[in-house]
Amino acid sequence: MFFRLSASLSLMLALPSWAAQPEALSAELPTLLSTPNTCVALRQGRTCYSDITLNWQVDNEERYCIRQNQATKPLHCWQQQQQGKLVFEFASKTAQGFELFHVTTGKVLARTEVRVQWVYTSGQKKRRWRLF
């Protein structure tokens, strides 16, 4: 009985030390998430339209912007913020990447991608023409 009591007490005392570690690993900053991260078009090769939400979060309040990958003009910027949200109309035939970057240093802090998928692939049907 004494062994069970001491074993359960030692487990309860040890619990906070290892239970806090996964939380620290899961809260890695900076982050940039797209919701949804996949846009679905009806047929292959057609433009996919969707409202996309980009959520970001960083450690300290400074000036940050979001832009499409390798673009020079940002989609939106925030001043003295640690987190932000951007909702925009996505229209593309191909996957598009987005970057969160620090304005003064130009350093890219996080990336995300919105993929494009299709319900039907466009397989060309062979059509044979007959005169009679």
PDB file of C-alpha atoms in Angstrom:
ATOM      1  CA  MET A   1       0.000   0.000   0.000  1.00  0.00           C
ATOM      2  CA  PHE A   2       2.777   2.402   0.886  1.00  0.00           C
ATOM      3  CA  PHE A   3       4.512   1.538  -2.404  1.00  0.00           C
ATOM      4  CA  ARG A   4       1.364   2.400  -4.431  1.00  0.00           C
ATOM      5  CA  LEU A   5       0.950   5.711  -2.617  1.00  0.00           C
ATOM      6  CA  SER A   6       4.592   6.715  -3.093  1.00  0.00           C
ATOM      7  CA  ALA A   7       4.551   5.624  -6.759  1.00  0.00           C
ATOM      8  CA  SER A   8       1.432   7.652  -7.507  1.00  0.00           C
ATOM      9  CA  LEU A   9       2.839  10.709  -5.708  1.00  0.00           C
ATOM     10  CA  SER A  10       6.092  10.506  -7.653  1.00  0.00           C
ATOM     11  CA  LEU A  11       4.135  10.244 -10.913  1.00  0.00           C
ATOM     12  CA  MET A  12       2.002  13.260 -10.011  1.00  0.00           C
ATOM     13  CA  LEU A  13       5.083  15.316  -9.147  1.00  0.00           C
ATOM     14  CA  ALA A  14       6.865  14.277 -12.348  1.00  0.00           C
ATOM     15  CA  LEU A  15       3.821  14.974 -14.539  1.00  0.00           C
ATOM     16  CA  PRO A  16       4.214  18.759 -14.874  1.00  0.00           C
ATOM     17  CA  SER A  17       7.828  18.537 -16.049  1.00  0.00           C
ATOM     18  CA  TRP A  18       7.203  16.272 -19.043  1.00  0.00           C
ATOM     19  CA  ALA A  19       3.662  17.472 -19.754  1.00  0.00           C
ATOM     20  CA  ALA A  20       4.822  21.029 -20.443  1.00  0.00           C
ATOM     21  CA  GLN A  21       7.349  20.014 -23.102  1.00  0.00           C
ATOM     22  CA  PRO A  22       4.916  19.099 -25.934  1.00  0.00           C
ATOM     23  CA  GLU A  23       3.141  22.451 -25.526  1.00  0.00           C
ATOM     24  CA  ALA A  24       6.412  24.308 -25.983  1.00  0.00           C
ATOM     25  CA  LEU A  25       7.184  22.319 -29.130  1.00  0.00           C
ATOM     26  CA  SER A  26       3.728  22.808 -30.656  1.00  0.00           C
ATOM     27  CA  ALA A  27       3.775  26.603 -30.208  1.00  0.00           C
ATOM     28  CA  GLU A  28       6.643  27.277 -32.610  1.00  0.00           C
ATOM     29  CA  LEU A  29       6.598  30.863 -33.834  1.00  0.00           C
ATOM     30  CA  PRO A  30       6.486  32.456 -36.378  1.00  0.00           C
ATOM     31  CA  THR A  31       3.594  30.741 -38.151  1.00  0.00           C
ATOM     32  CA  LEU A  32       1.605  31.413 -41.314  1.00  0.00           C
ATOM     33  CA  LEU A  33      -1.441  29.239 -41.993  1.00  0.00           C
ATOM     34  CA  SER A  34      -3.871  29.258 -44.911  1.00  0.00           C
ATOM     35  CA  THR A  35      -7.474  28.162 -44.503  1.00  0.00           C
ATOM     36  CA  PRO A  36      -8.448  26.321 -46.613  1.00  0.00           C
ATOM     37  CA  ASN A  37      -5.086  25.200 -47.954  1.00  0.00           C
ATOM     38  CA  THR A  38      -6.611  23.524 -51.035  1.00  0.00           C
ATOM     39  CA  CYS A  39      -8.840  25.086 -53.680  1.00  0.00           C
ATOM     40  CA  VAL A  40     -10.964  22.687 -55.727  1.00  0.00           C
ATOM     41  CA  ALA A  41     -11.993  23.450 -59.323  1.00  0.00           C
ATOM     42  CA  LEU A  42     -14.421  21.378 -61.359  1.00  0.00           C
ATOM     43  CA  ARG A  43     -12.179  20.559 -64.332  1.00  0.00           C
ATOM     44  CA  GLN A  44      -8.424  20.440 -64.759  1.00  0.00           C
ATOM     45  CA  GLY A  45      -6.944  23.615 -66.193  1.00  0.00           C
ATOM     46  CA  ARG A  46      -9.782  25.872 -65.064  1.00  0.00           C
ATOM     47  CA  THR A  47      -9.303  28.740 -62.655  1.00  0.00           C
ATOM     48  CA  CYS A  48     -10.127  27.913 -59.060  1.00  0.00           C
ATOM     49  CA  TYR A  49     -11.949  30.566 -57.025  1.00  0.00           C
ATOM     50  CA  SER A  50     -12.122  30.600 -53.230  1.00  0.00           C
ATOM     51  CA  ASP A  51     -11.999  32.925 -50.235  1.00  0.00           C
ATOM     52  CA  ILE A  52      -8.709  32.210 -48.458  1.00  0.00           C
ATOM     53  CA  THR A  53      -7.814  33.287 -44.909  1.00  0.00           C
ATOM     54  CA  LEU A  54      -4.155  33.731 -43.990  1.00  0.00           C
ATOM     55  CA  ASN A  55      -3.465  33.778 -40.228  1.00  0.00           C
ATOM     56  CA  TRP A  56      -0.025  34.636 -38.885  1.00  0.00           C
ATOM     57  CA  GLN A  57       1.627  34.966 -35.504  1.00  0.00           C
ATOM     58  CA  VAL A  58       5.115  36.005 -34.352  1.00  0.00           C
ATOM     59  CA  ASP A  59       6.988  36.551 -31.088  1.00  0.00           C
ATOM     60  CA  ASN A  60       7.376  40.338 -30.969  1.00  0.00           C
ATOM     61  CA  GLU A  61       5.443  43.367 -32.145  1.00  0.00           C
ATOM     62  CA  GLU A  62       7.031  44.900 -35.210  1.00  0.00           C
ATOM     63  CA  ARG A  63       6.141  45.617 -38.813  1.00  0.00           C
ATOM     64  CA  TYR A  64       5.230  42.572 -40.964  1.00  0.00           C
ATOM     65  CA  CYS A  65       3.784  41.983 -44.431  1.00  0.00           C
ATOM     66  CA  ILE A  66       2.360  39.107 -46.462  1.00  0.00           C
ATOM     67  CA  ARG A  67       3.123  38.697 -50.155  1.00  0.00           C
ATOM     68  CA  GLN A  68       2.933  36.021 -52.821  1.00  0.00           C
ATOM     69  CA  ASN A  69       6.164  34.044 -53.200  1.00  0.00           C
ATOM     70  CA  GLN A  70       8.894  36.032 -54.952  1.00  0.00           C
ATOM     71  CA  ALA A  71       6.610  39.059 -55.445  1.00  0.00           C
ATOM     72  CA  THR A  72       7.813  42.540 -54.600  1.00  0.00           C
ATOM     73  CA  LYS A  73       4.464  44.131 -53.775  1.00  0.00           C
ATOM     74  CA  PRO A  74       2.895  42.970 -50.489  1.00  0.00           C
ATOM     75  CA  LEU A  75      -0.764  41.972 -50.234  1.00  0.00           C
ATOM     76  CA  HIS A  76      -1.135  43.568 -46.789  1.00  0.00           C
ATOM     77  CA  CYS A  77       1.064  44.978 -43.998  1.00  0.00           C
ATOM     78  CA  TRP A  78       0.634  45.402 -40.234  1.00  0.00           C
ATOM     79  CA  GLN A  79       2.435  47.762 -37.833  1.00  0.00           C
ATOM     80  CA  GLN A  80       3.266  46.895 -34.227  1.00  0.00           C
ATOM     81  CA  GLN A  81       1.347  43.607 -34.327  1.00  0.00           C
ATOM     82  CA  GLN A  82       2.132  40.079 -33.109  1.00  0.00           C
ATOM     83  CA  GLN A  83      -0.621  38.425 -35.111  1.00  0.00           C
ATOM     84  CA  GLY A  84      -2.899  39.169 -37.991  1.00  0.00           C
ATOM     85  CA  LYS A  85      -5.498  37.874 -40.401  1.00  0.00           C
ATOM     86  CA  LEU A  86      -5.947  38.492 -44.121  1.00  0.00           C
ATOM     87  CA  VAL A  87      -9.010  37.353 -46.076  1.00  0.00           C
ATOM     88  CA  PHE A  88      -8.801  37.635 -49.861  1.00  0.00           C
ATOM     89  CA  GLU A  89     -10.271  36.176 -53.038  1.00  0.00           C
ATOM     90  CA  PHE A  90      -8.030  33.464 -54.460  1.00  0.00           C
ATOM     91  CA  ALA A  91      -8.204  32.933 -58.223  1.00  0.00           C
ATOM     92  CA  SER A  92      -5.579  30.751 -59.849  1.00  0.00           C
ATOM     93  CA  LYS A  93      -5.078  27.716 -62.094  1.00  0.00           C
ATOM     94  CA  THR A  94      -1.965  26.618 -60.200  1.00  0.00           C
ATOM     95  CA  ALA A  95      -0.766  26.423 -56.616  1.00  0.00           C
ATOM     96  CA  GLN A  96       0.315  29.713 -55.055  1.00  0.00           C
ATOM     97  CA  GLY A  97       2.714  30.264 -52.188  1.00  0.00           C
ATOM     98  CA  PHE A  98       2.600  33.079 -49.638  1.00  0.00           C
ATOM     99  CA  GLU A  99       5.296  34.522 -47.361  1.00  0.00           C
ATOM    100  CA  LEU A 100       5.267  36.420 -44.091  1.00  0.00           C
ATOM    101  CA  PHE A 101       8.259  38.759 -43.980  1.00  0.00           C
ATOM    102  CA  HIS A 102       9.752  41.385 -41.682  1.00  0.00           C
ATOM    103  CA  VAL A 103       9.563  44.804 -43.348  1.00  0.00           C
ATOM    104  CA  THR A 104      12.821  46.350 -42.140  1.00  0.00           C
ATOM    105  CA  THR A 105      15.055  43.300 -42.615  1.00  0.00           C
ATOM    106  CA  GLY A 106      13.206  41.727 -45.549  1.00  0.00           C
ATOM    107  CA  LYS A 107      13.712  38.302 -43.947  1.00  0.00           C
ATOM    108  CA  VAL A 108      11.043  35.689 -44.762  1.00  0.00           C
ATOM    109  CA  LEU A 109       9.745  34.327 -41.452  1.00  0.00           C
ATOM    110  CA  ALA A 110       7.124  31.780 -42.578  1.00  0.00           C
ATOM    111  CA  ARG A 111       5.635  30.298 -45.733  1.00  0.00           C
ATOM    112  CA  THR A 112       2.421  28.564 -46.719  1.00  0.00           C
ATOM    113  CA  GLU A 113       0.895  27.277 -49.945  1.00  0.00           C
ATOM    114  CA  VAL A 114      -2.615  27.061 -51.373  1.00  0.00           C
ATOM    115  CA  ARG A 115      -2.842  24.040 -53.673  1.00  0.00           C
ATOM    116  CA  VAL A 116      -5.234  23.651 -56.592  1.00  0.00           C
ATOM    117  CA  GLN A 117      -6.988  20.337 -57.243  1.00  0.00           C
ATOM    118  CA  TRP A 118      -9.646  19.234 -59.694  1.00  0.00           C
ATOM    119  CA  VAL A 119     -12.725  17.053 -59.479  1.00  0.00           C
ATOM    120  CA  TYR A 120     -12.383  15.874 -63.086  1.00  0.00           C
ATOM    121  CA  THR A 121      -9.202  15.623 -65.111  1.00  0.00           C
ATOM    122  CA  SER A 122      -9.546  16.806 -68.667  1.00  0.00           C
ATOM    123  CA  GLY A 123      -9.005  13.706 -70.747  1.00  0.00           C
ATOM    124  CA  GLN A 124      -9.495  14.444 -74.405  1.00  0.00           C
ATOM    125  CA  LYS A 125     -11.971  12.149 -76.083  1.00  0.00           C
ATOM    126  CA  LYS A 126     -11.152  10.872 -79.525  1.00  0.00           C
ATOM    127  CA  ARG A 127     -13.777  12.036 -81.934  1.00  0.00           C
ATOM    128  CA  ARG A 128     -13.977  10.424 -85.290  1.00  0.00           C
ATOM    129  CA  TRP A 129     -15.670  12.307 -88.029  1.00  0.00           C
ATOM    130  CA  ARG A 130     -17.702  10.454 -90.618  1.00  0.00           C
ATOM    131  CA  LEU A 131     -19.282  11.863 -93.662  1.00  0.00           C
ATOM    132  CA  PHE A 132     -21.800   9.032 -94.093  1.00  0.00           C
TER     133      PHE A 132
END
